[in-house]
Tab-separated table of C-alpha atoms and ligand atoms in Angstrom:
chain	number	residue	atom	x	y	z
V	1	MET	CA	-60.827	18.770	-62.567
V	2	SER	CA	-57.657	16.734	-62.458
V	3	ASN	CA	-54.720	18.053	-60.476
V	4	SER	CA	-51.373	17.427	-62.056
V	5	LEU	CA	-48.295	16.814	-59.985
V	6	ASN	CA	-44.628	16.883	-60.875
V	7	PHE	CA	-43.068	13.737	-59.444
V	8	PRO	CA	-39.481	14.058	-58.190
V	9	PRO	CA	-36.731	11.635	-59.356
V	10	ARG	CA	-37.237	7.974	-58.462
V	11	LEU	CA	-35.183	4.789	-58.574
V	12	ASP	CA	-36.807	1.826	-60.255
V	13	LEU	CA	-36.814	-0.725	-57.428
V	14	ALA	CA	-40.350	-2.157	-57.188
V	15	GLN	CA	-42.207	-4.609	-59.419
V	16	ARG	CA	-45.092	-2.640	-60.879
V	17	ASN	CA	-47.982	-2.444	-61.375
V	18	THR	CA	-48.991	-4.639	-58.485
V	19	PRO	CA	-52.229	-6.584	-59.080
V	20	LEU	CA	-55.647	-5.601	-57.762
V	21	ILE	CA	-57.609	-8.768	-57.014
V	22	PRO	CA	-61.066	-9.449	-55.554
V	23	LEU	CA	-61.422	-11.710	-52.513
V	24	ARG	CA	-64.550	-13.410	-53.825
V	25	ARG	CA	-64.955	-16.259	-51.362
V	26	LEU	CA	-64.320	-14.114	-48.315
V	27	SER	CA	-66.603	-11.339	-49.582
V	28	SER	CA	-69.483	-13.714	-50.247
V	29	THR	CA	-69.012	-15.322	-46.827
V	30	LEU	CA	-69.463	-11.860	-45.337
V	31	GLY	CA	-72.426	-11.075	-47.578
V	32	GLY	CA	-71.342	-7.446	-47.839
V	33	PRO	CA	-69.187	-5.360	-50.145
V	34	THR	CA	-66.601	-6.879	-52.464
V	35	ILE	CA	-63.204	-6.611	-50.835
V	36	TRP	CA	-60.315	-6.032	-53.229
V	37	LEU	CA	-56.634	-6.395	-52.382
V	38	LYS	CA	-53.959	-4.163	-53.824
V	39	ARG	CA	-51.099	-6.658	-53.766
V	40	ASP	CA	-48.261	-4.462	-52.551
V	41	ASP	CA	-46.933	-7.552	-50.813
V	42	LEU	CA	-45.724	-8.304	-54.371
V	43	THR	CA	-43.552	-5.216	-54.874
V	44	ASP	CA	-40.552	-7.595	-54.558
V	45	MET	CA	-39.676	-10.937	-52.986
V	46	LEU	CA	-37.111	-9.877	-50.374
V	47	ALA	CA	-37.693	-6.128	-50.248
V	48	SER	CA	-41.475	-6.660	-50.451
V	49	GLY	CA	-44.152	-4.406	-49.017
V	50	ASN	CA	-45.081	-0.762	-48.905
V	51	LYS	CA	-41.691	0.592	-47.840
V	52	LEU	CA	-40.204	-0.161	-51.248
V	53	ARG	CA	-42.470	2.369	-52.980
V	54	LYS	CA	-41.322	5.094	-50.584
V	55	LEU	CA	-37.670	4.048	-50.836
V	56	GLU	CA	-37.746	4.591	-54.589
V	57	PHE	CA	-38.142	8.317	-53.974
V	58	ALA	CA	-36.200	8.640	-50.703
V	59	LEU	CA	-33.120	6.808	-51.984
V	60	ALA	CA	-33.195	8.763	-55.248
V	61	GLN	CA	-32.898	11.842	-53.041
V	62	ALA	CA	-30.082	10.201	-51.043
V	63	LYS	CA	-28.139	9.456	-54.237
V	64	GLN	CA	-28.740	12.966	-55.522
V	65	GLN	CA	-27.193	14.302	-52.316
V	66	GLY	CA	-24.159	12.067	-52.812
V	67	ALA	CA	-24.803	9.856	-49.774
V	68	ASP	CA	-23.030	6.497	-49.495
V	69	THR	CA	-24.486	5.547	-46.112
V	70	ILE	CA	-28.137	5.264	-45.070
V	71	LEU	CA	-29.106	5.629	-41.426
V	72	THR	CA	-32.597	4.581	-40.435
V	73	TYR	CA	-34.788	3.416	-37.571
V	74	GLY	CA	-37.407	0.927	-36.505
V	75	GLY	CA	-38.500	-1.874	-34.214
V	76	VAL	CA	-36.462	-5.074	-33.945
V	77	GLN	CA	-38.732	-6.698	-36.578
V	78	SER	CA	-39.020	-3.565	-38.738
V	79	ASN	CA	-40.101	-4.253	-42.332
V	80	HIS	CA	-38.817	-0.819	-43.255
V	81	CYS	CA	-35.323	-1.568	-41.923
V	82	ARG	CA	-35.264	-4.926	-43.713
V	83	ALA	CA	-36.326	-3.398	-47.037
V	84	THR	CA	-33.701	-0.648	-46.622
V	85	ALA	CA	-30.962	-3.173	-45.793
V	86	ILE	CA	-31.782	-5.255	-48.869
V	87	VAL	CA	-32.068	-2.358	-51.287
V	88	GLY	CA	-28.970	-0.766	-49.768
V	89	ALA	CA	-26.988	-3.910	-50.584
V	90	ARG	CA	-28.376	-3.871	-54.128
V	91	LEU	CA	-27.308	-0.250	-54.612
V	92	GLY	CA	-23.925	-0.571	-52.915
V	93	LEU	CA	-24.897	1.675	-50.007
V	94	GLN	CA	-23.883	1.009	-46.398
V	95	VAL	CA	-26.982	0.736	-44.179
V	96	HIS	CA	-26.891	1.484	-40.451
V	97	LEU	CA	-29.978	0.492	-38.460
V	98	LEU	CA	-30.985	1.773	-35.053
V	99	LEU	CA	-33.400	-0.787	-33.665
V	100	ARG	CA	-35.641	-0.187	-30.664
V	101	GLY	CA	-35.224	-2.974	-28.108
V	102	ASP	CA	-32.719	-5.632	-27.103
V	103	ASN	CA	-30.936	-7.996	-29.400
V	104	PRO	CA	-33.095	-11.156	-29.190
V	105	GLY	CA	-29.980	-13.333	-29.467
V	106	ASN	CA	-31.075	-15.453	-32.394
V	107	ALA	CA	-32.075	-13.504	-35.455
V	108	ASP	CA	-35.393	-14.400	-37.094
V	109	GLY	CA	-37.661	-12.886	-39.747
V	110	ASN	CA	-36.800	-9.355	-40.829
V	111	LEU	CA	-33.825	-9.090	-38.480
V	112	LEU	CA	-32.179	-12.147	-40.009
V	113	LEU	CA	-32.532	-10.719	-43.532
V	114	SER	CA	-31.160	-7.294	-42.526
V	115	HIS	CA	-28.248	-9.021	-40.868
V	116	LEU	CA	-27.542	-11.205	-43.916
V	117	CYS	CA	-27.467	-8.161	-46.188
V	118	GLY	CA	-24.674	-6.622	-44.170
V	119	ALA	CA	-26.528	-3.842	-42.373
V	120	ARG	CA	-24.752	-2.503	-39.288
V	121	ILE	CA	-27.267	-3.198	-36.561
V	122	GLN	CA	-27.306	-1.229	-33.328
V	123	HIS	CA	-29.877	-2.057	-30.655
V	124	ILE	CA	-30.943	0.710	-28.316
V	125	SER	CA	-33.316	0.689	-25.364
V	126	TYR	CA	-36.944	1.809	-25.625
V	127	ARG	CA	-36.118	4.691	-23.289
V	128	ALA	CA	-33.158	5.911	-25.336
V	129	PHE	CA	-35.125	5.487	-28.567
V	130	LYS	CA	-37.824	7.733	-27.160
V	131	ASN	CA	-35.628	10.361	-25.499
V	132	ASP	CA	-32.118	10.375	-26.921
V	133	LEU	CA	-32.474	9.582	-30.612
V	134	PRO	CA	-31.327	13.008	-31.919
V	135	ASP	CA	-28.121	12.835	-29.829
V	136	ILE	CA	-27.359	9.239	-30.807
V	137	THR	CA	-28.002	10.059	-34.456
V	138	GLU	CA	-25.716	13.095	-34.311
V	139	GLN	CA	-22.857	11.002	-32.901
V	140	ILE	CA	-23.248	8.336	-35.554
V	141	LYS	CA	-23.270	10.929	-38.338
V	142	LYS	CA	-20.145	12.574	-36.922
V	143	ARG	CA	-18.353	9.246	-36.861
V	144	TYR	CA	-19.217	8.466	-40.495
V	145	ASN	CA	-18.350	12.000	-41.582
V	146	SER	CA	-14.932	11.745	-39.965
V	147	GLN	CA	-14.349	8.630	-42.079
V	148	GLU	CA	-15.241	10.558	-45.244
V	149	HIS	CA	-18.681	9.021	-45.571
V	150	LYS	CA	-21.859	10.961	-46.283
V	151	VAL	CA	-24.940	9.901	-44.345
V	152	TYR	CA	-28.538	10.186	-45.535
V	153	ASP	CA	-30.896	10.290	-42.576
V	154	LEU	CA	-33.889	8.223	-43.697
V	155	ALA	CA	-37.079	8.928	-41.742
V	156	LEU	CA	-38.702	6.194	-39.659
V	157	GLY	CA	-40.837	4.177	-42.058
V	158	ALA	CA	-39.659	6.531	-44.843
V	159	SER	CA	-42.656	8.612	-43.818
V	160	ASP	CA	-41.803	12.205	-44.646
V	161	ALA	CA	-42.320	14.642	-47.515
V	162	VAL	CA	-40.332	12.674	-50.089
V	163	GLY	CA	-41.743	9.305	-48.963
V	164	LEU	CA	-45.307	10.501	-49.603
V	165	TRP	CA	-44.711	10.184	-53.346
V	166	GLY	CA	-44.646	6.389	-53.113
V	167	TYR	CA	-48.340	6.133	-52.295
V	168	ILE	CA	-49.354	9.116	-54.371
V	169	ASP	CA	-48.076	6.992	-57.228
V	170	CYS	CA	-49.861	3.897	-55.929
V	171	ALA	CA	-53.133	5.859	-56.062
V	172	ARG	CA	-52.353	6.638	-59.699
V	173	GLU	CA	-52.065	2.878	-60.283
V	174	LEU	CA	-55.314	2.300	-58.414
V	175	GLU	CA	-57.134	4.677	-60.731
V	176	GLN	CA	-56.081	2.487	-63.675
V	177	ASP	CA	-56.866	-0.715	-61.740
V	178	CYS	CA	-60.411	0.457	-61.008
V	179	GLN	CA	-60.966	1.508	-64.578
V	180	LYS	CA	-59.737	-1.847	-65.877
V	181	ASN	CA	-62.043	-3.733	-63.512
V	182	GLY	CA	-64.982	-1.420	-64.173
V	183	ILE	CA	-65.415	-0.539	-60.506
V	184	LYS	CA	-65.509	2.540	-58.334
V	185	ALA	CA	-63.822	2.134	-54.975
V	186	ASP	CA	-66.042	3.435	-52.190
V	187	HIS	CA	-63.332	3.032	-49.574
V	188	ILE	CA	-59.587	2.427	-49.473
V	189	LEU	CA	-57.978	1.099	-46.276
V	190	CYS	CA	-54.444	0.548	-45.104
V	191	ALA	CA	-52.615	-0.227	-41.879
V	192	THR	CA	-50.969	2.861	-40.391
V	193	GLY	CA	-47.704	2.729	-38.447
V	194	SER	CA	-45.772	5.848	-39.410
V	195	GLY	CA	-48.369	7.536	-41.622
V	196	GLY	CA	-46.694	7.801	-45.037
V	197	THR	CA	-48.805	5.206	-46.793
V	198	LEU	CA	-52.058	6.765	-45.621
V	199	GLY	CA	-50.841	10.303	-46.347
V	200	GLY	CA	-49.785	9.393	-49.883
V	201	LEU	CA	-53.069	7.610	-50.585
V	202	ILE	CA	-55.046	10.618	-49.345
V	203	ILE	CA	-53.200	12.999	-51.665
V	204	GLY	CA	-53.328	10.519	-54.549
V	205	ASN	CA	-57.048	9.869	-54.088
V	206	ALA	CA	-57.704	13.605	-54.453
V	207	THR	CA	-55.225	14.112	-57.289
V	208	PHE	CA	-56.382	11.244	-59.452
V	209	ASN	CA	-60.076	11.676	-58.641
V	210	LEU	CA	-60.629	8.207	-57.266
V	211	GLY	CA	-63.563	9.504	-55.259
V	212	ALA	CA	-62.990	7.000	-52.463
V	213	GLN	CA	-62.900	7.623	-48.759
V	214	VAL	CA	-59.409	6.726	-47.526
V	215	TRP	CA	-58.938	5.226	-44.063
V	216	GLY	CA	-55.941	4.275	-41.973
V	217	VAL	CA	-56.187	1.712	-39.195
V	218	ASN	CA	-53.608	2.705	-36.589
V	219	VAL	CA	-51.547	-0.174	-35.211
V	220	CYS	CA	-49.863	2.008	-32.553
V	221	ASP	CA	-50.424	5.431	-30.964
V	222	ASN	CA	-53.867	6.955	-31.664
V	223	ALA	CA	-55.890	8.912	-34.206
V	224	GLU	CA	-54.853	12.311	-32.903
V	225	TYR	CA	-51.166	11.410	-33.137
V	226	PHE	CA	-51.449	10.366	-36.781
V	227	GLN	CA	-53.636	13.298	-37.784
V	228	GLN	CA	-50.949	15.606	-36.457
V	229	LYS	CA	-48.055	13.646	-37.945
V	230	ILE	CA	-49.607	13.409	-41.415
V	231	ASP	CA	-50.633	17.057	-41.294
V	232	GLU	CA	-46.993	17.992	-40.632
V	233	ASP	CA	-45.813	15.778	-43.503
V	234	PHE	CA	-48.362	17.488	-45.799
V	235	SER	CA	-47.012	20.928	-44.804
V	236	GLN	CA	-43.424	19.885	-45.525
V	237	TRP	CA	-44.509	18.354	-48.799
V	238	LYS	CA	-46.326	21.566	-49.803
V	239	GLN	CA	-43.269	23.615	-48.953
V	240	GLN	CA	-40.792	21.428	-50.796
V	241	TYR	CA	-42.729	20.555	-53.934
V	242	LYS	CA	-45.175	23.468	-54.270
V	243	PRO	CA	-48.031	21.399	-55.758
V	244	SER	CA	-51.220	23.142	-56.884
V	245	LEU	CA	-53.282	20.781	-54.711
V	246	ASP	CA	-54.609	22.230	-51.460
V	247	SER	CA	-53.598	19.459	-49.065
V	248	LYS	CA	-54.921	21.451	-46.080
V	249	SER	CA	-58.487	20.686	-47.097
V	250	LEU	CA	-57.986	16.903	-47.157
V	251	ALA	CA	-59.538	14.779	-44.408
V	252	ILE	CA	-57.240	12.426	-42.494
V	253	ASP	CA	-59.547	9.603	-41.385
V	254	ILE	CA	-58.350	7.023	-38.868
V	255	ILE	CA	-60.237	3.981	-37.620
V	256	GLU	CA	-59.240	3.717	-33.972
V	257	GLY	CA	-59.675	0.964	-31.456
V	258	TYR	CA	-57.753	-1.925	-32.982
V	259	VAL	CA	-54.257	-1.533	-31.516
V	260	GLY	CA	-55.034	-4.337	-29.030
V	261	PRO	CA	-52.323	-5.113	-26.446
V	262	GLY	CA	-49.805	-2.805	-28.178
V	263	TYR	CA	-47.526	-2.289	-31.177
V	264	ALA	CA	-46.504	-5.671	-32.631
V	265	LYS	CA	-48.725	-7.447	-30.090
V	266	ALA	CA	-52.002	-8.882	-31.278
V	267	ASP	CA	-54.746	-10.783	-29.515
V	268	ALA	CA	-56.254	-14.107	-30.559
V	269	SER	CA	-58.908	-12.563	-32.816
V	270	VAL	CA	-56.221	-11.156	-35.136
V	271	PHE	CA	-54.495	-14.530	-35.407
V	272	SER	CA	-57.770	-16.221	-36.235
V	273	THR	CA	-58.498	-13.620	-38.937
V	274	ILE	CA	-55.072	-14.335	-40.425
V	275	ARG	CA	-55.901	-18.034	-40.483
V	276	GLN	CA	-59.374	-17.473	-41.936
V	277	VAL	CA	-58.083	-15.399	-44.864
V	278	ALA	CA	-55.227	-17.820	-45.497
V	279	GLU	CA	-57.635	-20.790	-45.656
V	280	LEU	CA	-60.251	-19.061	-47.815
V	281	GLU	CA	-58.033	-17.109	-50.177
V	282	GLY	CA	-54.408	-18.252	-49.940
V	283	ILE	CA	-53.398	-14.775	-48.803
V	284	ILE	CA	-51.232	-14.271	-45.731
V	285	PHE	CA	-51.359	-11.241	-43.456
V	286	ASP	CA	-49.000	-10.416	-40.593
V	287	PRO	CA	-49.898	-9.829	-36.936
V	288	VAL	CA	-48.190	-6.403	-36.668
V	289	TYR	CA	-49.855	-4.465	-39.507
V	290	THR	CA	-52.017	-6.061	-42.160
V	291	GLY	CA	-53.654	-8.713	-39.952
V	292	LYS	CA	-54.689	-6.102	-37.406
V	293	ALA	CA	-55.981	-3.683	-40.018
V	294	PHE	CA	-57.830	-6.384	-41.952
V	295	HIS	CA	-59.384	-7.622	-38.733
V	296	ALA	CA	-60.586	-4.052	-38.183
V	297	LEU	CA	-62.113	-3.997	-41.668
V	298	LEU	CA	-64.020	-7.267	-41.118
V	299	THR	CA	-65.236	-6.119	-37.715
V	300	GLU	CA	-66.416	-2.771	-39.092
V	301	ILE	CA	-68.241	-4.477	-41.967
V	302	GLU	CA	-69.990	-6.739	-39.466
V	303	LYS	CA	-70.992	-3.760	-37.345
V	304	GLY	CA	-72.722	-2.439	-40.455
V	305	GLU	CA	-72.325	1.295	-39.887
V	306	ARG	CA	-69.248	2.803	-41.485
V	307	PHE	CA	-69.275	0.593	-44.585
V	308	LYS	CA	-73.030	-0.056	-44.789
V	309	ASN	CA	-73.667	1.107	-48.354
V	310	ALA	CA	-70.288	0.227	-49.808
V	311	LYS	CA	-70.045	-1.936	-52.928
V	312	ASN	CA	-66.269	-2.075	-53.347
V	313	ILE	CA	-63.589	-1.696	-50.711
V	314	ILE	CA	-59.885	-1.771	-51.495
V	315	PHE	CA	-57.531	-3.006	-48.785
V	316	VAL	CA	-53.882	-2.273	-49.509
V	317	HIS	CA	-51.856	-5.382	-48.662
V	318	THR	CA	-48.711	-3.626	-47.472
V	319	GLY	CA	-46.676	-6.825	-46.985
V	320	GLY	CA	-45.055	-7.819	-43.692
V	321	LEU	CA	-44.804	-11.577	-44.232
V	322	PHE	CA	-41.412	-11.909	-42.537
V	323	GLY	CA	-42.842	-10.466	-39.317
V	324	LEU	CA	-45.122	-13.489	-39.062
V	325	PHE	CA	-42.376	-16.024	-38.405
V	326	PRO	CA	-41.110	-14.622	-35.083
V	327	GLN	CA	-44.718	-14.937	-33.835
V	328	LYS	CA	-45.361	-18.486	-35.034
V	329	GLU	CA	-46.120	-19.763	-31.510
V	330	ASN	CA	-49.522	-18.124	-31.789
V	331	PHE	CA	-50.475	-20.589	-34.519
V	332	LEU	CA	-48.609	-23.714	-33.462
V	333	ASN	CA	-50.344	-23.770	-30.069
V	334	GLN	CA	-53.676	-24.364	-31.758
V	335	TYR	CA	-52.349	-27.627	-33.218
V	336	SER	CA	-50.422	-29.130	-30.325
A	401	PLP	C1	-44.719	-0.005	-42.225
A	401	PLP	C2	-45.850	-0.898	-42.568
A	401	PLP	C3	-47.173	-0.416	-42.598
A	401	PLP	C4	-47.535	0.978	-42.207
A	401	PLP	O1	-47.229	1.926	-43.180
A	401	PLP	P1	-46.864	3.395	-42.733
A	401	PLP	O2	-46.647	4.108	-44.002
A	401	PLP	O3	-45.629	3.276	-41.893
A	401	PLP	O4	-47.996	3.934	-41.934
A	401	PLP	C5	-48.188	-1.278	-42.968
A	401	PLP	N1	-47.924	-2.563	-43.266
A	401	PLP	C6	-46.680	-3.058	-43.239
A	401	PLP	C7	-46.490	-4.497	-43.548
A	401	PLP	C8	-45.605	-2.247	-42.896
A	401	PLP	O5	-44.368	-2.756	-42.855
């Protein structure tokens, strides 16, 4: 039976539908399942990636509430902050970014683009980001309020109840994509950094009867952290939108063990996977999210357990290209 959902208001910001394409050369090299890419790196040129799908719903909510200023959070090379800064400029909204870590001095990649689009950028220490964020946020809101501005507090990665709709809707697209290509997806994978993409795909997979097993590859923290975080987002979502779907019964499956040296730090194997896919397919992954998660997928296929009987696996290319440039040393060294 199909569950129907009532989608909340959305802004039309992303290029849709994004293509679903098979990686034929890579898949035959592996001799295993056919790997398909959902090209969410093509949701836009500048605001590209998965965050744009979530922003369509989150910023619709912000506008509904009469906000003229968006406050949000991330790492120094946050794709989410860059997408918010760009879309904010397009919508005439002021964007204020709280970035974890020092100002690197010369802006590159995502930071450069956020800067160019006029975002107010405030760098705060790792310690303060971890411990004092609510206080800092409160002060910033007070300051804007006293200047007659209304702030919308946008969740980290836009991963909260409203943000879930972005990837619920992507799963709806995937149902059509699979039908058009005459395939059934056995598995769907994505990189997981704040949980909203995975959470949305899990709900969407159940709602639109894709019948796939949905996996997140965590690029920071661990499985337990994300299971808890996504579970909380599901509860909030249930409360706010009162869907008929029983989200409590849905499995939250994480493939652990691929964080490597840490968030936004990858080891050589990830960089060589990025190069391999680029050479074979003309597709570029980034070292923070998609490269790590895709490396996990290839490694798990080689191990031959989890994906042993799979025919078709969909990997959601969530974007992240601009995060590659600040890490270019990892490629140039191999040529010098
Ligand atoms: C943020 C991000 C992710 C992770 O998505 P979440 O919904 O935050 O888990 C994956 N890939 C890229 C390129 C991202 O920017």
